[in-house]
PDB file of N, CA, C and O in Angstrom:
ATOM      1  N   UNK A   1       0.822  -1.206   0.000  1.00 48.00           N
ATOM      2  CA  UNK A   1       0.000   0.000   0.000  1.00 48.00           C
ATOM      3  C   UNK A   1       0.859   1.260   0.000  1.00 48.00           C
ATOM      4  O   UNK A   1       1.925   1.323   0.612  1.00 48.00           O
ATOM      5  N   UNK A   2       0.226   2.488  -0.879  1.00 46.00           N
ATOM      6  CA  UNK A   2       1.257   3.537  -0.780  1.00 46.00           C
ATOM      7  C   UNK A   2       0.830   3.746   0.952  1.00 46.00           C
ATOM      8  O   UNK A   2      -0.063   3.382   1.717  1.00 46.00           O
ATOM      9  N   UNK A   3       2.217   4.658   0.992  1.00 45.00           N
ATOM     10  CA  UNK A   3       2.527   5.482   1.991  1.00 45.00           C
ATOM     11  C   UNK A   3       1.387   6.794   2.656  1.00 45.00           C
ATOM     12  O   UNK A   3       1.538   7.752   1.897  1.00 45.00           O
ATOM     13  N   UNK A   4       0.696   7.039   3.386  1.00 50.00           N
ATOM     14  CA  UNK A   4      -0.054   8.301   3.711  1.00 50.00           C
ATOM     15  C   UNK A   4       1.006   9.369   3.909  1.00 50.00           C
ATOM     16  O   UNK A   4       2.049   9.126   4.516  1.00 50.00           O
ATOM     17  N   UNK A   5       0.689  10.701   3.323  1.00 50.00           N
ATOM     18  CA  UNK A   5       1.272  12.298   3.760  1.00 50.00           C
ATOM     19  C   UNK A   5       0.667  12.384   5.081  1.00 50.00           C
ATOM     20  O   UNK A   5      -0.534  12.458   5.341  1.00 50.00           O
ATOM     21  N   UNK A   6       2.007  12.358   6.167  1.00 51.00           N
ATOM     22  CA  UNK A   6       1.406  13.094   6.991  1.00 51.00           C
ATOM     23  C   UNK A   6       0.651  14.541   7.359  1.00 51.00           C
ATOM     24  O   UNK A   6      -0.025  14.786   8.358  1.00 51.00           O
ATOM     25  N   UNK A   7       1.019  15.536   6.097  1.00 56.00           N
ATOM     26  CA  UNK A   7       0.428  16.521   6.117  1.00 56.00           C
ATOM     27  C   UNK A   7      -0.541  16.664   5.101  1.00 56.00           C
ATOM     28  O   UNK A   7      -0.391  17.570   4.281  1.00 56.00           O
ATOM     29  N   UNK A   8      -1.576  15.856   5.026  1.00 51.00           N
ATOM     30  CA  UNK A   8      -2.214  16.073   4.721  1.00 51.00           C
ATOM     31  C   UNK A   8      -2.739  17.660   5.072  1.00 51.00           C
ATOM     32  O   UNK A   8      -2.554  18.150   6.186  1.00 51.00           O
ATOM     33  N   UNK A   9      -3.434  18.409   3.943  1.00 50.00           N
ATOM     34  CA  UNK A   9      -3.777  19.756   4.566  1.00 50.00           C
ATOM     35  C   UNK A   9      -5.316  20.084   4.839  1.00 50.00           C
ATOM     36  O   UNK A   9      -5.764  20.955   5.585  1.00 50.00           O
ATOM     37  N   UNK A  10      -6.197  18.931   3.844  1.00 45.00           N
ATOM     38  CA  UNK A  10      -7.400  18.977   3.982  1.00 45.00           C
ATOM     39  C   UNK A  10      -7.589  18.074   4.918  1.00 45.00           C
ATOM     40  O   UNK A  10      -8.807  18.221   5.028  1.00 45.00           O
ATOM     41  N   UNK A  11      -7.376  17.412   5.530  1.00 43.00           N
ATOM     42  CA  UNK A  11      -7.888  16.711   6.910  1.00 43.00           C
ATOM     43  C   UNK A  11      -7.378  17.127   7.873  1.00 43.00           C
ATOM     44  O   UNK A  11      -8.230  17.409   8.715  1.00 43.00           O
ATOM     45  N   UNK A  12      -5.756  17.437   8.394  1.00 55.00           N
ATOM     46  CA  UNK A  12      -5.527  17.944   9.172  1.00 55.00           C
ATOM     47  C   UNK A  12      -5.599  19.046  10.026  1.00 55.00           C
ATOM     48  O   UNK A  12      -5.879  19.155  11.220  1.00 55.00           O
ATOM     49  N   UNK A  13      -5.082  20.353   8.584  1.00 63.00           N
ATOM     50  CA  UNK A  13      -5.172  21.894   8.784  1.00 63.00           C
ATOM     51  C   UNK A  13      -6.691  22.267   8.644  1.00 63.00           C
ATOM     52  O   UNK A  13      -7.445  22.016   7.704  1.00 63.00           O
ATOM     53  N   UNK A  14      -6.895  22.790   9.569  1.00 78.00           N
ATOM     54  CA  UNK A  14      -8.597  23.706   8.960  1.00 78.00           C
ATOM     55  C   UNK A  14      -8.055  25.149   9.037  1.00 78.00           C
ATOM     56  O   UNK A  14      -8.629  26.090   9.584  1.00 78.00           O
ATOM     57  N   UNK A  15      -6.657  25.186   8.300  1.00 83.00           N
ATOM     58  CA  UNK A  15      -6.809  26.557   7.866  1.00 83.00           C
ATOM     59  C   UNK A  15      -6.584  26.996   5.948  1.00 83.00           C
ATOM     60  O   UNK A  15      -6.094  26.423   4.975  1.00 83.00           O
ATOM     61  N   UNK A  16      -7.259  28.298   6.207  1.00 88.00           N
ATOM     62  CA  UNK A  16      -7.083  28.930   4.710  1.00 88.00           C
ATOM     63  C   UNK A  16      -5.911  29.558   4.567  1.00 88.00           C
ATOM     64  O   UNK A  16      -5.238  29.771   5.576  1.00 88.00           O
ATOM     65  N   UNK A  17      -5.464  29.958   3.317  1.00 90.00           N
ATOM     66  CA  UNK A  17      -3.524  30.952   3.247  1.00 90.00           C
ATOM     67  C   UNK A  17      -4.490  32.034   2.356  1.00 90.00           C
ATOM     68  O   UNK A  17      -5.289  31.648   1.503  1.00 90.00           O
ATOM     69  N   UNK A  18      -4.301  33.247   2.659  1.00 93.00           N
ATOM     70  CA  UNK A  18      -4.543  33.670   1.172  1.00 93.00           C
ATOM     71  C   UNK A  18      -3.497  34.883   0.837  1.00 93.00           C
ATOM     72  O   UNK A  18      -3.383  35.944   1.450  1.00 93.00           O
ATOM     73  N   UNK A  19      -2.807  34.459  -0.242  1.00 95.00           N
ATOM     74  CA  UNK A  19      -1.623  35.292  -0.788  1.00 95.00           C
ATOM     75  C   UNK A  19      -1.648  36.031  -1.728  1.00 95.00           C
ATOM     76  O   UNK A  19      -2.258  35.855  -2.783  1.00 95.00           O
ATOM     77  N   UNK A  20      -0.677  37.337  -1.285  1.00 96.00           N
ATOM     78  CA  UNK A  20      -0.580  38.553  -2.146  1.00 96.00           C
ATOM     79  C   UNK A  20       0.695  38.236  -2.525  1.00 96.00           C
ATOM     80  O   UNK A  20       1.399  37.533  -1.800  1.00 96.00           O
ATOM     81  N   UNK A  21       1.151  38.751  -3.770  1.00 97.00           N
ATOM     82  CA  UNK A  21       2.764  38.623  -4.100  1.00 97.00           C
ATOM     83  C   UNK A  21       2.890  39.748  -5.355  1.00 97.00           C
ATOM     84  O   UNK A  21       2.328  39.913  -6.437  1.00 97.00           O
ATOM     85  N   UNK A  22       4.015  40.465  -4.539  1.00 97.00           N
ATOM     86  CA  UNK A  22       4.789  41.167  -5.954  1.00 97.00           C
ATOM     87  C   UNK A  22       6.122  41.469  -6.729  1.00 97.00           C
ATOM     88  O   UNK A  22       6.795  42.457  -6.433  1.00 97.00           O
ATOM     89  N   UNK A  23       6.600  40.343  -8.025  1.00 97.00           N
ATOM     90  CA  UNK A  23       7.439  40.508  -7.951  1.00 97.00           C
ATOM     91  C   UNK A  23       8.109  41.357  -8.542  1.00 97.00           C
ATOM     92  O   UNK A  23       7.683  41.585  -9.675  1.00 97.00           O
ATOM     93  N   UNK A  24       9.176  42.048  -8.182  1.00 96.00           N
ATOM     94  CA  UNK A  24       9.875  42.749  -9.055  1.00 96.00           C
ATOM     95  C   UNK A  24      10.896  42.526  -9.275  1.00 96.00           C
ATOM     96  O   UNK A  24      11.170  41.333  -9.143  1.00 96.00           O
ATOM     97  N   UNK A  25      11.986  43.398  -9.696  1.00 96.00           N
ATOM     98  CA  UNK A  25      13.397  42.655 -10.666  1.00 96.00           C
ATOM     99  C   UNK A  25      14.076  42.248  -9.589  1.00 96.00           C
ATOM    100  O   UNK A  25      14.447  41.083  -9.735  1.00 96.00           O
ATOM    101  N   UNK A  26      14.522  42.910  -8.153  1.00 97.00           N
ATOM    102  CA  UNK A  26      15.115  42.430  -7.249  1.00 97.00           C
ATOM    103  C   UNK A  26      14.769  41.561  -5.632  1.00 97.00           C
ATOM    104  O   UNK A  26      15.379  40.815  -4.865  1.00 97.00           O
ATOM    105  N   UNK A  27      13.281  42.270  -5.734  1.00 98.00           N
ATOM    106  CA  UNK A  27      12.839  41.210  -4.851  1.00 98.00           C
ATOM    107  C   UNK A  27      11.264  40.839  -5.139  1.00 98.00           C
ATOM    108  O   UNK A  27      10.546  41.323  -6.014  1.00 98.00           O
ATOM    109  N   UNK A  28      10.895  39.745  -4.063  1.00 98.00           N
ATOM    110  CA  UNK A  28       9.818  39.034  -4.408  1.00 98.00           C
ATOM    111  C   UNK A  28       9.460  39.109  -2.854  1.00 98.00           C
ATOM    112  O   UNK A  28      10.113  38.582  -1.953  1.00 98.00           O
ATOM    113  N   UNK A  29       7.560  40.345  -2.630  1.00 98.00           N
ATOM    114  CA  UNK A  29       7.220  40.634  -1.581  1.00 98.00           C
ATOM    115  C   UNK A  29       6.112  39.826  -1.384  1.00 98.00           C
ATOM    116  O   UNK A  29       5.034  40.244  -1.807  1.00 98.00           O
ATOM    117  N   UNK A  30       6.158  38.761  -0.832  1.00 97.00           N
ATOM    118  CA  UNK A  30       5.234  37.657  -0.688  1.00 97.00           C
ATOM    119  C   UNK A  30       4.457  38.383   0.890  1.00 97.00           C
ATOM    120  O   UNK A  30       5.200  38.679   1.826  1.00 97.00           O
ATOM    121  N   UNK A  31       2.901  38.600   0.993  1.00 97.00           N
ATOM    122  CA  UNK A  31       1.706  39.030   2.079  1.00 97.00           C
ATOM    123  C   UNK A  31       1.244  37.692   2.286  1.00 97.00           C
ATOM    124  O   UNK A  31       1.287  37.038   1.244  1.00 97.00           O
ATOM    125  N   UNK A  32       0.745  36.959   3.444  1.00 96.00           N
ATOM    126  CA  UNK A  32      -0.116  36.362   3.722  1.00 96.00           C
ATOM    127  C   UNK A  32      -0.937  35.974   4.713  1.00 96.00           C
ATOM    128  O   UNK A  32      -0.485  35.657   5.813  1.00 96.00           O
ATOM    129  N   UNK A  33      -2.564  35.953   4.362  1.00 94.00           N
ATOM    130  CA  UNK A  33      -3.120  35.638   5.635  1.00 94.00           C
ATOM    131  C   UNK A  33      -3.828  34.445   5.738  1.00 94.00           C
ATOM    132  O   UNK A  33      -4.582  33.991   4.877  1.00 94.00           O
ATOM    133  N   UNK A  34      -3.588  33.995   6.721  1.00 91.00           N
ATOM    134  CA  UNK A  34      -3.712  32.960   6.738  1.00 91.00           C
ATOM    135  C   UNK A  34      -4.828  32.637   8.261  1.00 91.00           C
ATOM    136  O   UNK A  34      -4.474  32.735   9.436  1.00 91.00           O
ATOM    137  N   UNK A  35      -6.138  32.265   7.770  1.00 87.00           N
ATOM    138  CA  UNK A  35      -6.905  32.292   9.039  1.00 87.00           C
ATOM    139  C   UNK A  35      -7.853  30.690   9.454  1.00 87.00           C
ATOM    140  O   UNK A  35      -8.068  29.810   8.621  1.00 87.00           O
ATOM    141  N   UNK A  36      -8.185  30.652  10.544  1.00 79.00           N
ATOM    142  CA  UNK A  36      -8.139  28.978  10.897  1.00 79.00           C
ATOM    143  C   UNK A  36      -9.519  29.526  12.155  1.00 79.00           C
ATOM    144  O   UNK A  36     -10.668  29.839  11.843  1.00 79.00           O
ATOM    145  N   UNK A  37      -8.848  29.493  13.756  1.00 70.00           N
ATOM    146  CA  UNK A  37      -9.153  29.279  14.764  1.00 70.00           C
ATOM    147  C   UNK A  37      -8.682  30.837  15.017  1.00 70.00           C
ATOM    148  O   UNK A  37      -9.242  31.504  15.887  1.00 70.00           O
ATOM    149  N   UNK A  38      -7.673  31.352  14.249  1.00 78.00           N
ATOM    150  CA  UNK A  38      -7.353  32.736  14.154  1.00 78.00           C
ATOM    151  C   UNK A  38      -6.895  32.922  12.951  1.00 78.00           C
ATOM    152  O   UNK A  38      -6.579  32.149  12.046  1.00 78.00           O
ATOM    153  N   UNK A  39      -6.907  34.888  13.147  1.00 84.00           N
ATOM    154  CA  UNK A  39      -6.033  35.109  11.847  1.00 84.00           C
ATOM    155  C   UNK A  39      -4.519  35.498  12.200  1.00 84.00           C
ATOM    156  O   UNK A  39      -4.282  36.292  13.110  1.00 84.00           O
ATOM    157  N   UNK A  40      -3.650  34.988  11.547  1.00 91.00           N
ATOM    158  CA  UNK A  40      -2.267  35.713  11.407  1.00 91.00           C
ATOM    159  C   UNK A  40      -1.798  36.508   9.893  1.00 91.00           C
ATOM    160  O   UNK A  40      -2.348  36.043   8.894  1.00 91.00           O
ATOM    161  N   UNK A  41      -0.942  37.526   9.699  1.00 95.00           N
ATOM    162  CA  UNK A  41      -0.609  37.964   9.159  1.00 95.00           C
ATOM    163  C   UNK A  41       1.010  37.397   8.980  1.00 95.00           C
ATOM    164  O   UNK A  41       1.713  37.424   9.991  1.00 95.00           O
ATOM    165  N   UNK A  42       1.569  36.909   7.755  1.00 95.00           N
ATOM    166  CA  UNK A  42       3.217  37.051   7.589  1.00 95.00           C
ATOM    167  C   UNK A  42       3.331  37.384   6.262  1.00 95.00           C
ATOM    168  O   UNK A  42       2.510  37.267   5.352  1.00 95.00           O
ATOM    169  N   UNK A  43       4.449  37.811   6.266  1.00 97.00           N
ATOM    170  CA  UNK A  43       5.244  38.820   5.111  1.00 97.00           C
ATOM    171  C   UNK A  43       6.542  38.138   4.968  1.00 97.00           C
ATOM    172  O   UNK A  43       6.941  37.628   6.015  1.00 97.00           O
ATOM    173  N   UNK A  44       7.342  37.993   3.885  1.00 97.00           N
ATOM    174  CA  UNK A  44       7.981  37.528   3.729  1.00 97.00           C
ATOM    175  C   UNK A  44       8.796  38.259   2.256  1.00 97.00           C
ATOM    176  O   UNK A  44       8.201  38.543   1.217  1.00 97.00           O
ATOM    177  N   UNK A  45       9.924  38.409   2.450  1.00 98.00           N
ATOM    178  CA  UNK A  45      10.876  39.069   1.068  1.00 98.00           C
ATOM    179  C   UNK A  45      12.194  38.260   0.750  1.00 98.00           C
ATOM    180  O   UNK A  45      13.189  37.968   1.413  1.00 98.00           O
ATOM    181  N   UNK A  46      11.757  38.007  -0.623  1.00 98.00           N
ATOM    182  CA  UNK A  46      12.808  37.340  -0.994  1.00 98.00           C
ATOM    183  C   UNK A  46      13.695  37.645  -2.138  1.00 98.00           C
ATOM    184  O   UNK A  46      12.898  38.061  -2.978  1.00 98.00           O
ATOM    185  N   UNK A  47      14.963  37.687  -2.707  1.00 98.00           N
ATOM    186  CA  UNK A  47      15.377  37.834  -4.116  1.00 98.00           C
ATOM    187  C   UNK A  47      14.433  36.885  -5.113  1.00 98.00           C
ATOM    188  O   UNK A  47      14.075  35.709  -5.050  1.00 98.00           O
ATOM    189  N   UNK A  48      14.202  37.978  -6.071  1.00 98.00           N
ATOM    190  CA  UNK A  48      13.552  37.947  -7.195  1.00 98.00           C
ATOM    191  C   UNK A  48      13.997  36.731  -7.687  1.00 98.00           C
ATOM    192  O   UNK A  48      13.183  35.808  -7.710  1.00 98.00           O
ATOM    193  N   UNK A  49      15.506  36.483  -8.218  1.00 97.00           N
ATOM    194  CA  UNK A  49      16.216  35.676  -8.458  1.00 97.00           C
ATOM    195  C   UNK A  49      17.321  35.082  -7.773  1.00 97.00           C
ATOM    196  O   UNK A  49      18.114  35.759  -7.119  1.00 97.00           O
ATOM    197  N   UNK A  50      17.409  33.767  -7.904  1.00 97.00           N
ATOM    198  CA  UNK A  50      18.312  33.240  -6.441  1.00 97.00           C
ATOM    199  C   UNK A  50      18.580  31.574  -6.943  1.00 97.00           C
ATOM    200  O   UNK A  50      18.138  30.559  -6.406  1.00 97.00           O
ATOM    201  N   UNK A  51      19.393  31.682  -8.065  1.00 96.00           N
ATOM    202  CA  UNK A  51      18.716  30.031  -8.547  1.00 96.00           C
ATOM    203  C   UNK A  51      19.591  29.302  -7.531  1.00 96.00           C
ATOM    204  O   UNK A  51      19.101  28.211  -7.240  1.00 96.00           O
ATOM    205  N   UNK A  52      20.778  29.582  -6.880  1.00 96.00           N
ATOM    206  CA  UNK A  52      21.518  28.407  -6.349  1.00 96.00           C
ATOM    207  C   UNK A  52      20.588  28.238  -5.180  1.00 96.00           C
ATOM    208  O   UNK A  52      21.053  27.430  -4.377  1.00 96.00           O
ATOM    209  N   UNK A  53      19.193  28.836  -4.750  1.00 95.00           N
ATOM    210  CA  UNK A  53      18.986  28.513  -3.182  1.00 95.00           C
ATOM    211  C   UNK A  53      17.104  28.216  -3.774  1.00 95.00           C
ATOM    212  O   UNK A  53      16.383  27.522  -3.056  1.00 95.00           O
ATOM    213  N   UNK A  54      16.566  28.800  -5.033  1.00 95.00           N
ATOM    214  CA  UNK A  54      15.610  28.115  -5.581  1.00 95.00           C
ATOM    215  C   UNK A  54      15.133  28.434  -7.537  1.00 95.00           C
ATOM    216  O   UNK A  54      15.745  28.904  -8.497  1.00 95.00           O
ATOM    217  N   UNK A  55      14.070  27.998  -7.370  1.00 94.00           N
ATOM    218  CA  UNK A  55      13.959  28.085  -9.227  1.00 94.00           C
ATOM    219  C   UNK A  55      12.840  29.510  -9.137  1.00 94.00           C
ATOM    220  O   UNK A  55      13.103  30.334 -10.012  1.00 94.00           O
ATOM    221  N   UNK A  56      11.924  29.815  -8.429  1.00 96.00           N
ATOM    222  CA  UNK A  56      10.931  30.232  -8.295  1.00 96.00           C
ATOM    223  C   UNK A  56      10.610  31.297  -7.131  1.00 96.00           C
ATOM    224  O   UNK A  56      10.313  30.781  -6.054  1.00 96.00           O
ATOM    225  N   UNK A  57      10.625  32.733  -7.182  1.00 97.00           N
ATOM    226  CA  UNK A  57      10.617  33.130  -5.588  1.00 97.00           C
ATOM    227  C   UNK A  57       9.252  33.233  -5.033  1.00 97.00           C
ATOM    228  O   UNK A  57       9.144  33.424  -3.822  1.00 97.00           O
ATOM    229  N   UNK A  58       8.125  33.122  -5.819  1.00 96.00           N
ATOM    230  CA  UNK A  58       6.922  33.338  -5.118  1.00 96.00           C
ATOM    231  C   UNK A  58       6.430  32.007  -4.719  1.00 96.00           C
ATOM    232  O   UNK A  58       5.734  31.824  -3.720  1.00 96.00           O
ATOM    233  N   UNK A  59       6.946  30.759  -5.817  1.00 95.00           N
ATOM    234  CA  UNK A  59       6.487  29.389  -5.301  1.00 95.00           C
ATOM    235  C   UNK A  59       7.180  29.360  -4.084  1.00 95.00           C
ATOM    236  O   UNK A  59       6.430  29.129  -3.135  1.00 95.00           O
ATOM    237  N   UNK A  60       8.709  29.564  -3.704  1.00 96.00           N
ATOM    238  CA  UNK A  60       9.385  29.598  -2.642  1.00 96.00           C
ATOM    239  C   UNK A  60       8.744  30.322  -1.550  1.00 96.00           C
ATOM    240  O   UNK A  60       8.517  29.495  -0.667  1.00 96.00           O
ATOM    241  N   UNK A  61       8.363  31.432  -1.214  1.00 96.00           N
ATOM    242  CA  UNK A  61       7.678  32.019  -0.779  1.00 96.00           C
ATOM    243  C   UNK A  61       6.571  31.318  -0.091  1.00 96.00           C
ATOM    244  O   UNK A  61       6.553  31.390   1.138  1.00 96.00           O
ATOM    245  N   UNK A  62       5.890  30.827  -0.538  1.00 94.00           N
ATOM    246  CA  UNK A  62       4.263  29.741  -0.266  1.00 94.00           C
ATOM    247  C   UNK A  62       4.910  28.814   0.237  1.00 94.00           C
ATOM    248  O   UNK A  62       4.344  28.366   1.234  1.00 94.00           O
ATOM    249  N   UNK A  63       5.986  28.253  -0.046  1.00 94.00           N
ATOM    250  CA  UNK A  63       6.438  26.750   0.679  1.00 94.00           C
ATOM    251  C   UNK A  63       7.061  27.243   1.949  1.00 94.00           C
ATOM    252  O   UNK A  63       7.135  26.534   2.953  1.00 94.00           O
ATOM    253  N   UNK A  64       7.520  28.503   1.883  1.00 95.00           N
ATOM    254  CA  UNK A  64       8.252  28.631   3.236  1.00 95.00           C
ATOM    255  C   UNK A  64       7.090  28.529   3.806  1.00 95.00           C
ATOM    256  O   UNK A  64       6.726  27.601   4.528  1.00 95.00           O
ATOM    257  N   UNK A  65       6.297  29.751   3.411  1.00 94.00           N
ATOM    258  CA  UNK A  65       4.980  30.008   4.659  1.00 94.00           C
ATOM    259  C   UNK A  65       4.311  29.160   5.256  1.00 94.00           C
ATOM    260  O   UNK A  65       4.131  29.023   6.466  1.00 94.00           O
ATOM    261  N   UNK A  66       3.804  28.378   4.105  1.00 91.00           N
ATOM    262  CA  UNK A  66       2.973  27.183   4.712  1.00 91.00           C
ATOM    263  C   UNK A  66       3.635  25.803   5.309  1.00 91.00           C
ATOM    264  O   UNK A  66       2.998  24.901   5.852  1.00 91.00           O
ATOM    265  N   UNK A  67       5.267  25.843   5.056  1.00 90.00           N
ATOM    266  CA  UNK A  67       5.816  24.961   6.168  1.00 90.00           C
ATOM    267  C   UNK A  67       6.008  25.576   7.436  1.00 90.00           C
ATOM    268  O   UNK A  67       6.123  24.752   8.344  1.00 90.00           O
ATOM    269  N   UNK A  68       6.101  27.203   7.904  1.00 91.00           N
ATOM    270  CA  UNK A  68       5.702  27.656   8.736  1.00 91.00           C
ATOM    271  C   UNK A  68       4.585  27.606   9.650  1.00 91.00           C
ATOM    272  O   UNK A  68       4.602  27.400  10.863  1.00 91.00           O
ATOM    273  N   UNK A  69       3.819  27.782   9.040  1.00 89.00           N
ATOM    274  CA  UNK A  69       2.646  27.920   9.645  1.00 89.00           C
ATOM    275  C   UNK A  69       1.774  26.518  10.269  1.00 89.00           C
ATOM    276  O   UNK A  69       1.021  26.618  11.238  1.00 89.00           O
ATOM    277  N   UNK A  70       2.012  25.252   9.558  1.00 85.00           N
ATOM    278  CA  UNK A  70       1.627  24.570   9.700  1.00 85.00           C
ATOM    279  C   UNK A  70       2.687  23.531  10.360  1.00 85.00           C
ATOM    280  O   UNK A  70       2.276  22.398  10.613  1.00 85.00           O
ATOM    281  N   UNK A  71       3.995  23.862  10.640  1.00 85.00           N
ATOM    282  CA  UNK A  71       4.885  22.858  11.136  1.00 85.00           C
ATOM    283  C   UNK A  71       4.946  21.481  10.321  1.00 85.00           C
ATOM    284  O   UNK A  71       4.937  20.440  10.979  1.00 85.00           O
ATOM    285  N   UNK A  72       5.000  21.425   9.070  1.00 84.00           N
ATOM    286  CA  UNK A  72       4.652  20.191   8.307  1.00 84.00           C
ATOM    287  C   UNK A  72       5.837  21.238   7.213  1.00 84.00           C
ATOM    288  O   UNK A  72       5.805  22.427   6.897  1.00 84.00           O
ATOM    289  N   UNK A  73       6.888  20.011   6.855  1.00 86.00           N
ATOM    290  CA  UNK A  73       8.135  20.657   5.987  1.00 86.00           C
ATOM    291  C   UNK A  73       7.403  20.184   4.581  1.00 86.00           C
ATOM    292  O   UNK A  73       6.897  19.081   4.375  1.00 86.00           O
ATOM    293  N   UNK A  74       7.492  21.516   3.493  1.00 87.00           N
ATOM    294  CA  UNK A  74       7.387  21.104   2.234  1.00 87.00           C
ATOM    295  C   UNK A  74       8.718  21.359   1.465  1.00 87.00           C
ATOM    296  O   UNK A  74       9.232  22.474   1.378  1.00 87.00           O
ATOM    297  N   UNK A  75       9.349  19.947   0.783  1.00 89.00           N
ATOM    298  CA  UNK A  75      10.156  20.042   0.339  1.00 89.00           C
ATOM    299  C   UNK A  75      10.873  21.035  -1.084  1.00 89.00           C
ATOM    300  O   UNK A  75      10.298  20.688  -2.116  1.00 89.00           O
ATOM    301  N   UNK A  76      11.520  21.701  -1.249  1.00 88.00           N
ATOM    302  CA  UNK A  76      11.944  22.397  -2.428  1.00 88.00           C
ATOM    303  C   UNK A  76      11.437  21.417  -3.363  1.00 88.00           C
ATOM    304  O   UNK A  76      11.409  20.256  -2.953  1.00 88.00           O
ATOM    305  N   UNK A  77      10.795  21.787  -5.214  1.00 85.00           N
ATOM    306  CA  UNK A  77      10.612  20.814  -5.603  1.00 85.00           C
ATOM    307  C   UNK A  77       9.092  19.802  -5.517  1.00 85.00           C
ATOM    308  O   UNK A  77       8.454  19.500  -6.526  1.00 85.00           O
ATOM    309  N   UNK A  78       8.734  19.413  -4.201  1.00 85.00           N
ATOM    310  CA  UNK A  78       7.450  19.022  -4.114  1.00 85.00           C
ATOM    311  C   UNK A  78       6.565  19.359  -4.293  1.00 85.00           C
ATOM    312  O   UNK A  78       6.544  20.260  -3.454  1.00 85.00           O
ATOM    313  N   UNK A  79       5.551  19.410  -4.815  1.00 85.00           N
ATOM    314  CA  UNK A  79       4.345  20.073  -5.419  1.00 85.00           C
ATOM    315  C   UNK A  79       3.752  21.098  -4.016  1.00 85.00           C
ATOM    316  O   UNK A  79       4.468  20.780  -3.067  1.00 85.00           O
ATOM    317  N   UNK A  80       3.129  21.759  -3.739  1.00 80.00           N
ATOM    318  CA  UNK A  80       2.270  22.735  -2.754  1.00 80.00           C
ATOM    319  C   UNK A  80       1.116  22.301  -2.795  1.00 80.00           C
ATOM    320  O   UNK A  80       0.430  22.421  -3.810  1.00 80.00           O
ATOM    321  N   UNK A  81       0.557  21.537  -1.362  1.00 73.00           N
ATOM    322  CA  UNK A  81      -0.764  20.769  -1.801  1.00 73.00           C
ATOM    323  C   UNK A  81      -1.722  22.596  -1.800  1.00 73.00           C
ATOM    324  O   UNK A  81      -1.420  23.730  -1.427  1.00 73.00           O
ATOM    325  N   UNK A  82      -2.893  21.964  -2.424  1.00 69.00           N
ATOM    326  CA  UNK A  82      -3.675  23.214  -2.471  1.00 69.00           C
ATOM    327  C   UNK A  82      -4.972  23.277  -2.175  1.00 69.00           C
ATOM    328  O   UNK A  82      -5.684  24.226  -2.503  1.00 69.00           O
ATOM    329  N   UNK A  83      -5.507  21.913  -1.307  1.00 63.00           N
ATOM    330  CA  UNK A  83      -6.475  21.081  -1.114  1.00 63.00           C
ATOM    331  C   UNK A  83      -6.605  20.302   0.032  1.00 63.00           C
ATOM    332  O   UNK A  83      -7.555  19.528   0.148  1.00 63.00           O
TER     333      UNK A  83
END
């Protein structure tokens, strides 16, 4: 049998993310709120471009947050569940 995700996000998390992002040539200003049982606010800035540390700064951005927020690591690379 396959393996279960422990992070699952639709059974586990009962929370929503909802993200603002803007990028420009040098950085990438990722907003998000993210509300459950509460709301929190995080912000997050990253280089626009940065390939030795990722491919993408706003996908990067969402994976940090939501391995933040939820204490569940999403790997560089692994899809962002969205569901």
């Amino acid at each position: 049998p396959k393996p279960q995700n422990p992070c699952r996000f639709s059974i586990k998390f009962n929370m929503f993310f909802d993200f603002s992002i803007d990028r420009g040539g040098t950085f990438t200003d990722i907003y998000c709120e993210v509300s459950g049982s509460q709301t929190a606010v995080h912000i997050m800035k990253l280089l626009s471009v940065d390939p030795q540390n990722y491919d993408d700064a706003p996908t990067e951005g969402i994976r940090r947050i939501i391995s933040q927020v939820t204490e569940c690591e999403i790997k560089r690379g692994q899809p962002i569940p969205t569901h």
